[in-house]
């Protein structure tokens, strides 16, 4: 904890668990150790990269104020994970009952004769917290130290194997699904072909029935004509006799 005449400042440096393409925040706590109203202002060497809320304010006697510093998402990691950005915290005794509306830039100007206390804070990048490793239940070997995953690359290998297995299973499932769809499509085509063939057979059968009915209808007519002719001939012969 950094300590001046006006503030206790915690922590002494701004630590960001650095991750690419992700906004990261950390907190800064200011504790007023005096019996006066103390105004503060936070500055940074890279204002486009950081957002400070609040960047100005008044801390009542014996009170604390939390300042949140948010780093914008970064597209690239700095060389050796070293950051040259700095923050400057300025504090000055304000009039009793002062509020944030009473804060002016002139209050933090030393050239105007104001007694301004300053504290410089550096930015440090730290490794993000690692998620806990999954532990399988019901196995004594898994709970033993020998079965724990060390940090020498075994964890990455296991994760890679699990990801590869999952990918292969998804690929096999997709292949099976594709084959099933192709088989169903083939069955539908065969069914359609059978239905069309059946319709054609029914049409041909109906045509044959119609032709057969016409043929069967001609036989009785011819029979009647022949009987009629035979009757006429017999009648003519009987009259002559």
Rosetta silent file (secondary structure, phi, psi, omega in degrees, C-alpha in Angstrom):
SEQUENCE: XXXXXXXXXXXXXXXXXXXXXXXXXXXXXXXXXXXXXXXXXXXXXXXXXXXXXXXXXXXXXXXXXXXXXXXXXXXXXXXXXXXXXXXXXXXXXXXXXXXXXXXXXXXXXXXXXXXXXXXXXXXXXXXXXXXXXXXXXXXXXXXXXXXXXXXXXXXXXXXXXXXXXXXXXXXXXXXXXXXXXXXXXXXXXXXXXXXXXXXXXXXXXXXXXXXXXXXXXXXXXXXXXXXXXXXXXXXXXXXXX
SCORE:     score description
SCORE:     0.000 S_00000001
   1 L     0.000  126.995  177.348    0.000    0.000    0.000 S_00000001
   2 E   -85.621  141.156 -175.160    1.392    3.396   -1.029 S_00000001
   3 E  -133.091  131.139  172.437    0.968    6.140    1.528 S_00000001
   4 L  -122.750 -165.029  178.857    1.162    9.914    1.251 S_00000001
   5 L   -74.843  -26.545 -176.139   -0.001   12.729    3.431 S_00000001
   6 L  -103.014  -43.113 -171.150   -3.501   12.687    1.926 S_00000001
   7 E  -123.666  148.712  155.805   -4.194    9.185    0.631 S_00000001
   8 E   -95.601  129.314 -177.482   -3.531    5.541    1.243 S_00000001
   9 E  -118.227  127.534  179.480   -3.409    4.038   -2.283 S_00000001
  10 E  -140.158  128.779    0.337   -3.952    0.346   -2.938 S_00000001
  11 L   -84.890  178.849 -177.575   -2.535   -1.350   -4.932 S_00000001
  12 L   -81.089  -13.455  177.628    0.744    0.367   -5.738 S_00000001
  13 L  -143.709  153.772 -178.978    0.554   -0.673   -9.403 S_00000001
  14 E   -90.337  113.138 -177.212   -2.250   -1.358  -11.877 S_00000001
  15 E  -104.368  123.347  179.300   -2.254   -5.061  -12.727 S_00000001
  16 E  -115.823  120.141  172.561   -4.150   -6.204  -15.822 S_00000001
  17 E   -70.936   94.335 -167.598   -4.590   -9.931  -16.596 S_00000001
  18 E   -68.449  130.770  172.468   -3.744   -9.424  -20.261 S_00000001
  19 L  -143.633  137.185 -179.543   -5.849  -11.141  -22.941 S_00000001
  20 L   -67.537  144.256  174.501   -6.024  -10.241  -26.618 S_00000001
  21 L    56.450   39.310  179.855   -9.239   -8.705  -27.991 S_00000001
  22 L  -147.981  132.061  175.223  -10.797   -8.380  -24.556 S_00000001
  23 L   -70.631  137.728 -177.101  -11.540   -5.406  -22.304 S_00000001
  24 E  -131.163  137.335 -178.350   -9.821   -5.755  -18.932 S_00000001
  25 E  -124.086  152.623  171.227  -10.476   -3.784  -15.748 S_00000001
  26 E  -144.201  160.775 -173.895   -8.727   -3.344  -12.434 S_00000001
  27 E  -112.455  149.915  177.604   -9.565   -1.322   -9.320 S_00000001
  28 E  -129.815  125.940 -176.972   -7.706    1.323   -7.398 S_00000001
  29 E  -107.250  126.717  178.502   -8.749    2.195   -3.829 S_00000001
  30 E  -110.920  124.616  179.145   -8.138    5.653   -2.400 S_00000001
  31 E  -115.600  122.370  179.098   -8.461    6.108    1.366 S_00000001
  32 E   -78.402  115.424 -177.220   -8.579    9.629    2.795 S_00000001
  33 L   -97.825   10.053 -178.351   -6.334    9.603    5.876 S_00000001
  34 L  -112.134  178.290  175.408   -7.020   13.214    6.826 S_00000001
  35 L   -98.682   14.923 -178.022   -9.816   15.159    8.487 S_00000001
  36 L  -113.455  162.665  168.881  -10.275   17.270    5.362 S_00000001
  37 E   -75.745  129.624 -177.088  -12.173   16.944    2.123 S_00000001
  38 E  -121.448  124.259  175.343   -9.639   15.802   -0.472 S_00000001
  39 E   -92.608  146.494  179.711  -10.117   16.216   -4.222 S_00000001
  40 E  -135.030  160.916  177.199   -8.336   13.887   -6.621 S_00000001
  41 E  -147.249  136.911 -179.005   -7.639   13.602  -10.333 S_00000001
  42 E  -113.398  127.312  176.573   -6.290   10.646  -12.326 S_00000001
  43 E  -120.567  158.873  177.619   -4.197   11.143  -15.474 S_00000001
  44 E  -140.990  154.766  178.290   -2.562    8.673  -17.836 S_00000001
  45 L   -78.096   -9.971 -179.084    0.117    8.799  -20.510 S_00000001
  46 L  -136.936   73.349 -174.239   -2.179    6.915  -22.908 S_00000001
  47 L   -65.440  -22.898  179.295   -5.730    8.304  -22.530 S_00000001
  48 L   -76.197  -20.025 -175.927   -7.035    6.591  -25.693 S_00000001
  49 L   -90.077  -25.056 -173.174   -6.130    3.173  -24.354 S_00000001
  50 E  -123.764  149.637  173.995   -7.696    3.498  -20.881 S_00000001
  51 E  -121.660  122.830 -175.924  -11.025    4.573  -19.443 S_00000001
  52 E  -112.800  125.526  179.486  -10.954    5.815  -15.814 S_00000001
  53 E  -136.282  119.878  -11.967  -14.176    6.054  -13.790 S_00000001
  54 L   -81.323  150.612  178.082  -14.279    8.320  -11.921 S_00000001
  55 L   -90.906  -12.334  172.325  -11.253   10.261  -13.091 S_00000001
  56 E  -140.608  156.235  178.900  -12.007   13.109  -10.652 S_00000001
  57 E   176.572  179.225  178.451  -13.823   13.232   -7.343 S_00000001
  58 E  -125.434  129.089  178.446  -13.903   14.235   -3.694 S_00000001
  59 E  -106.319  123.740 -178.757  -13.145   11.815   -0.854 S_00000001
  60 L   -70.198  160.783  179.606  -14.690   12.702    2.493 S_00000001
  61 L   -56.194  130.721  178.522  -12.592   12.588    5.686 S_00000001
  62 L    69.897    9.266 -178.259  -11.838    9.002    6.711 S_00000001
  63 L  -103.485  171.957  178.201  -13.668    7.629    3.643 S_00000001
  64 E  -124.689  159.220  177.586  -12.563    5.576    0.673 S_00000001
  65 E  -139.797  132.462  178.239  -13.219    5.783   -3.056 S_00000001
  66 E   -98.605  127.106  177.975  -12.865    3.001   -5.627 S_00000001
  67 E  -111.314  127.894 -179.934  -11.549    3.973   -9.052 S_00000001
  68 E  -104.391  125.643  178.564  -12.017    1.520  -11.947 S_00000001
  69 E  -111.113  120.945 -178.252   -9.492    1.578  -14.775 S_00000001
  70 E  -112.759  125.383  176.501  -10.549   -0.246  -17.956 S_00000001
  71 E   -93.272  129.951  179.659   -8.080   -1.093  -20.705 S_00000001
  72 L   -65.309  156.864 -179.219   -9.564   -1.272  -24.181 S_00000001
  73 L   -60.459  132.169 -177.422   -9.311   -4.542  -26.122 S_00000001
  74 L  -105.059  137.008 -179.899   -5.833   -4.926  -27.635 S_00000001
  75 L   -85.666  -23.800 -178.445   -5.178   -6.533  -31.016 S_00000001
  76 L  -134.246  149.099  176.883   -1.498   -7.243  -30.363 S_00000001
  77 L   -87.338  141.463  179.471    0.550   -8.194  -27.333 S_00000001
  78 L   -70.998  156.861  178.807    3.459   -5.881  -26.427 S_00000001
  79 H   -59.543  130.762  177.793    7.030   -7.206  -26.701 S_00000001
  80 H    58.685   18.694  178.364    7.961   -9.292  -23.666 S_00000001
  81 H    55.592   34.667  178.193    4.587   -8.353  -22.121 S_00000001
  82 L  -104.555  135.981 -178.769    6.097   -5.102  -20.868 S_00000001
  83 L  -118.996  132.994 -179.061    3.957   -1.963  -20.688 S_00000001
  84 L   -98.669    2.618 -178.808    5.363    1.559  -20.566 S_00000001
  85 L   -69.002  147.209  179.838    2.072    3.263  -19.710 S_00000001
  86 E  -132.575  155.121  174.539    1.932    5.296  -16.490 S_00000001
  87 E  -123.290  146.533  178.195   -0.785    6.824  -14.319 S_00000001
  88 E  -123.975  121.226  176.454   -0.560    9.947  -12.196 S_00000001
  89 E  -104.013  121.667  178.952   -2.826   10.416   -9.168 S_00000001
  90 E  -111.344  138.108  177.741   -3.075   13.988   -7.908 S_00000001
  91 E  -133.778  144.828 -179.957   -4.644   14.987   -4.600 S_00000001
  92 E  -149.989  145.169  179.023   -5.320   18.354   -3.031 S_00000001
  93 E   -69.835  129.171  179.776   -7.169   19.549    0.058 S_00000001
  94 E  -105.577  168.775  179.372  -10.596   20.941   -0.877 S_00000001
  95 L   -71.019  151.154  179.792  -12.898   23.264    1.011 S_00000001
  96 L   -56.945  135.967  179.858  -15.279   21.666    3.560 S_00000001
  97 L    78.832    9.352 -178.429  -18.437   20.335    1.927 S_00000001
  98 L   -66.515  148.564  176.237  -16.896   20.397   -1.542 S_00000001
  99 L  -123.477  178.636 -178.083  -18.431   18.233   -4.282 S_00000001
 100 H   -63.778  -25.142  178.954  -17.272   17.102   -7.698 S_00000001
 101 H   -70.339  -20.474 -179.438  -18.878   20.219   -9.189 S_00000001
 102 H   -86.391   -4.389 -178.258  -16.421   22.344   -7.222 S_00000001
 103 L   -79.731  131.091  177.161  -13.372   20.666   -8.786 S_00000001
 104 L  -129.215  154.758  177.352  -11.489   22.785  -11.327 S_00000001
 105 H   -59.817  -28.748 -178.674   -8.253   22.153  -13.255 S_00000001
 106 H   -63.261  -27.382 -178.766   -6.706   25.132  -11.471 S_00000001
 107 H   -62.318  -28.466 -175.476   -6.856   23.244   -8.160 S_00000001
 108 H  -101.412   16.796  179.634   -4.177   20.779   -9.403 S_00000001
 109 L   -97.439  110.681 -179.238   -1.829   23.455  -10.763 S_00000001
 110 H   -67.506  -30.276 -178.685    1.266   23.739   -8.599 S_00000001
 111 H   -66.042  -18.896  178.247    2.334   26.913  -10.330 S_00000001
 112 H   -87.002    4.763  177.045   -0.706   28.613   -8.861 S_00000001
 113 L    92.720    7.497 -179.963    0.591   27.914   -5.383 S_00000001
 114 L   -81.312  141.507  178.113   -1.573   24.886   -4.616 S_00000001
 115 L   -86.807   94.931 -174.881   -0.082   22.112   -2.495 S_00000001
 116 L  -103.454  126.175  175.827   -0.665   19.150   -4.806 S_00000001
 117 E   -94.110  133.011 -176.924    0.294   15.630   -3.749 S_00000001
 118 E  -124.524  143.707  176.690    1.223   13.317   -6.633 S_00000001
 119 E  -138.953  125.566 -179.333    1.670    9.557   -6.867 S_00000001
 120 E   -97.579  134.163 -178.881    2.822    7.753  -10.000 S_00000001
 121 E  -123.236  136.092  177.981    1.545    4.264  -10.742 S_00000001
 122 E   -99.735  160.909 -179.716    2.884    1.912  -13.403 S_00000001
 123 E  -101.728  132.305 -179.984    0.946   -0.641  -15.460 S_00000001
 124 E  -126.054  131.759  174.204    1.842   -4.330  -15.180 S_00000001
 125 E   -92.593  130.383  177.174    0.541   -7.152  -17.357 S_00000001
 126 E  -122.276  161.983  179.877   -0.004  -10.440  -15.561 S_00000001
 127 E   -69.482  138.756  177.390   -1.089  -13.848  -16.817 S_00000001
 128 L   -65.867  151.764  179.439   -4.870  -14.396  -16.779 S_00000001
 129 L   -63.286  136.306  179.865   -6.169  -16.886  -14.216 S_00000001
 130 L   -83.514  137.601  176.711   -6.249  -20.451  -15.509 S_00000001
 131 L   -66.013  149.579  179.255   -9.563  -22.325  -15.315 S_00000001
 132 L   -64.726  141.948  179.550   -9.573  -25.323  -12.965 S_00000001
 133 L   -71.868  137.826  178.617   -8.763  -28.644  -14.590 S_00000001
 134 L   -65.409  138.672 -179.615  -11.722  -31.031  -14.857 S_00000001
 135 L  -118.407  123.879  178.535  -11.551  -33.925  -12.373 S_00000001
 136 L   -78.585  138.650 -178.121  -13.285  -37.217  -13.110 S_00000001
 137 L   -86.980  155.400  172.390  -15.214  -38.696  -10.223 S_00000001
 138 L    83.380   14.736 -179.754  -14.985  -42.273   -8.931 S_00000001
 139 L  -131.468  124.167  179.359  -11.304  -42.847   -9.644 S_00000001
 140 H   -71.609  -32.810  179.934   -8.598  -42.940   -6.998 S_00000001
 141 H   -66.223  -33.669 -179.730   -5.862  -42.508   -9.596 S_00000001
 142 H   -67.701  -29.147 -177.657   -7.442  -39.267  -10.785 S_00000001
 143 H   -87.886   -6.911 -179.337   -7.288  -37.846   -7.253 S_00000001
 144 L   -81.867  157.606  178.479   -3.641  -38.805   -6.718 S_00000001
 145 H   -60.671  -32.219 -178.442   -0.802  -36.348   -7.384 S_00000001
 146 H   -67.195  -27.398 -177.138    0.531  -38.576  -10.167 S_00000001
 147 H   -87.216   -8.796 -179.941   -2.762  -38.288  -12.027 S_00000001
 148 L   -72.644  150.650 -178.091   -2.872  -34.504  -11.829 S_00000001
 149 L   -85.203  124.891 -179.967   -2.058  -32.581  -14.964 S_00000001
 150 L   -86.495  178.065 -176.434    1.226  -30.725  -14.728 S_00000001
 151 L   -98.085   21.600 -176.856    2.149  -27.495  -16.449 S_00000001
 152 L   -99.005   20.075  176.762    4.726  -29.031  -18.802 S_00000001
 153 L   108.922  -10.079  179.910    2.365  -29.373  -21.764 S_00000001
 154 H   -63.809  -38.140 -178.663    0.327  -32.419  -20.736 S_00000001
 155 H   -62.203  -43.322  179.421   -2.765  -30.299  -20.271 S_00000001
 156 H   -64.055  -39.416  179.604   -2.486  -28.899  -23.766 S_00000001
 157 H   -63.475  -44.007  179.457   -1.987  -32.395  -25.203 S_00000001
 158 H   -64.320  -41.166  179.116   -5.066  -33.719  -23.421 S_00000001
 159 H   -63.848  -40.063  179.287   -7.130  -30.759  -24.567 S_00000001
 160 H   -64.344  -42.688  178.309   -5.912  -31.276  -28.130 S_00000001
 161 H   -62.231  -42.811  179.621   -6.790  -34.979  -28.017 S_00000001
 162 H   -63.827  -42.201  179.586  -10.245  -34.215  -26.636 S_00000001
 163 H   -65.015  -40.759  179.343  -10.837  -31.581  -29.308 S_00000001
 164 H   -64.303  -42.053  178.916   -9.625  -33.952  -32.046 S_00000001
 165 H   -62.285  -44.550  179.218  -11.882  -36.730  -30.773 S_00000001
 166 H   -63.102  -39.194  179.229  -14.870  -34.419  -30.683 S_00000001
 167 H   -64.871  -44.117  179.563  -14.102  -33.184  -34.203 S_00000001
 168 H   -62.536  -40.361  178.824  -13.818  -36.737  -35.560 S_00000001
 169 H   -63.653  -39.920  178.821  -17.107  -37.703  -33.934 S_00000001
 170 H   -65.754  -40.549  179.160  -18.826  -34.706  -35.483 S_00000001
 171 H   -62.781  -44.926  178.988  -17.365  -35.549  -38.909 S_00000001
 172 H   -61.937  -40.612  178.992  -18.517  -39.196  -38.619 S_00000001
 173 H   -63.283  -40.987  179.574  -21.981  -38.061  -37.544 S_00000001
 174 H   -66.328  -40.147  178.188  -22.179  -35.694  -40.507 S_00000001
 175 H   -62.460  -44.562  178.863  -21.048  -38.459  -42.913 S_00000001
 176 H   -61.263  -42.743  179.518  -23.658  -40.838  -41.488 S_00000001
 177 H   -64.046  -40.157  179.180  -26.341  -38.189  -41.781 S_00000001
 178 H   -64.677  -44.032  178.766  -25.345  -37.462  -45.387 S_00000001
 179 H   -62.195  -40.065  178.986  -25.458  -41.166  -46.314 S_00000001
 180 H   -63.292  -43.819  179.320  -28.878  -41.523  -44.676 S_00000001
 181 H   -63.347  -40.159  179.113  -30.234  -38.544  -46.598 S_00000001
 182 H   -64.350  -40.809  179.312  -28.833  -39.936  -49.870 S_00000001
 183 H   -64.566  -42.774  179.082  -30.415  -43.349  -49.185 S_00000001
 184 H   -63.079  -42.342  179.364  -33.793  -41.784  -48.391 S_00000001
 185 H   -61.966  -39.808  178.980  -33.631  -39.681  -51.564 S_00000001
 186 H   -64.907  -41.490  178.438  -32.870  -42.797  -53.618 S_00000001
 187 H   -63.073  -39.084  179.243  -35.824  -44.653  -52.057 S_00000001
 188 H   -64.377  -41.483  178.032  -38.149  -41.750  -52.840 S_00000001
 189 H   -62.948  -43.093  178.631  -37.010  -41.751  -56.477 S_00000001
 190 H   -63.298  -39.978  178.874  -37.571  -45.512  -56.742 S_00000001
 191 H   -62.988  -42.573  179.440  -41.022  -45.168  -55.180 S_00000001
 192 H   -62.938  -41.219  179.605  -41.958  -42.427  -57.649 S_00000001
 193 H   -64.130  -41.229  179.040  -40.729  -44.558  -60.568 S_00000001
 194 H   -64.194  -41.421 -179.777  -42.778  -47.569  -59.378 S_00000001
 195 H   -63.246  -43.962  179.555  -45.911  -45.412  -59.008 S_00000001
 196 H   -63.786  -41.802  178.737  -45.499  -44.000  -62.526 S_00000001
 197 H   -62.851  -39.664  178.860  -44.911  -47.482  -63.947 S_00000001
 198 H   -63.385  -39.888  179.061  -48.022  -48.760  -62.142 S_00000001
 199 H   -64.339  -42.795  178.589  -50.109  -45.933  -63.607 S_00000001
 200 H   -62.150  -40.795  178.386  -48.912  -46.751  -67.118 S_00000001
 201 H   -62.880  -40.791  178.492  -49.780  -50.434  -66.613 S_00000001
 202 H   -63.601  -38.932  177.957  -53.277  -49.505  -65.413 S_00000001
 203 H   -65.103  -44.117  179.064  -53.805  -47.325  -68.494 S_00000001
 204 H   -63.836  -39.192  178.842  -52.652  -50.080  -70.846 S_00000001
 205 H   -64.440  -38.697  178.935  -54.890  -52.606  -69.054 S_00000001
 206 H   -66.485  -38.737  177.818  -57.908  -50.321  -69.404 S_00000001
 207 H   -64.109  -40.985  178.181  -57.209  -49.894  -73.116 S_00000001
 208 H   -63.783  -38.401  178.406  -57.045  -53.671  -73.570 S_00000001
 209 H   -62.757  -42.568 -179.718  -60.352  -54.072  -71.732 S_00000001
 210 H   -62.829  -43.857  178.879  -62.045  -51.546  -74.031 S_00000001
 211 H   -64.791  -37.190  178.721  -60.747  -53.320  -77.164 S_00000001
 212 H   -65.940  -39.229  178.980  -61.867  -56.677  -75.747 S_00000001
 213 H   -64.487  -38.693  177.555  -65.397  -55.377  -75.071 S_00000001
 214 H   -62.986  -41.666 -178.938  -65.628  -54.118  -78.639 S_00000001
 215 H   -66.492  -41.993  179.248  -64.560  -57.525  -79.984 S_00000001
 216 H   -68.492  -29.189  178.553  -67.027  -59.411  -77.776 S_00000001
 217 H   -71.073  -25.777 -179.186  -69.825  -57.067  -78.834 S_00000001
 218 H   -76.802  -26.143 -176.493  -69.317  -57.938  -82.616 S_00000001
 219 H   -66.353  -49.529  178.670  -69.852  -61.726  -82.213 S_00000001
 220 H   -60.167  -37.173 -179.639  -73.623  -61.702  -81.305 S_00000001
 221 H   -64.544  -43.941  178.663  -74.432  -59.293  -84.178 S_00000001
 222 H   -63.903  -38.231  178.585  -72.839  -61.560  -86.734 S_00000001
 223 H   -62.339  -40.747  179.598  -74.679  -64.525  -85.288 S_00000001
 224 H   -65.606  -41.361 -179.801  -78.027  -62.745  -85.672 S_00000001
 225 H   -62.092  -45.281 -179.010  -77.267  -61.837  -89.284 S_00000001
 226 H   -63.249  -43.165  179.067  -76.392  -65.433  -90.143 S_00000001
 227 H   -62.028  -39.243  179.519  -79.517  -66.795  -88.484 S_00000001
 228 H   -62.801  -43.606  179.750  -81.600  -64.244  -90.349 S_00000001
 229 H   -63.412  -42.340  179.199  -80.092  -65.242  -93.688 S_00000001
 230 H   -62.430  -38.806 -179.751  -80.637  -68.931  -92.976 S_00000001
 231 H   -65.197  -41.706  179.896  -84.248  -68.216  -92.079 S_00000001
 232 H   -63.173  -43.698 -178.350  -84.877  -66.287  -95.282 S_00000001
 233 H   -63.647  -44.694  179.216  -83.351  -69.055  -97.401 S_00000001
 234 H   -62.450  -38.971  178.774  -85.423  -71.753  -95.677 S_00000001
 235 H   -64.456  -40.238  179.020  -88.587  -69.713  -96.112 S_00000001
 236 H   -65.095  -39.716  178.866  -87.908  -69.230  -99.798 S_00000001
 237 H   -66.456  -40.551 -179.915  -87.337  -72.968 -100.271 S_00000001
 238 H   -65.443  -36.495  178.799  -90.528  -73.913  -98.435 S_00000001
 239 H   -66.796  -34.039 -178.356  -92.613  -71.599 -100.589 S_00000001
 240 H   -72.576  -30.478  179.217  -91.256  -73.188 -103.755 S_00000001
 241 L   -83.466    0.000    0.000  -92.163  -76.623 -102.583 S_00000001
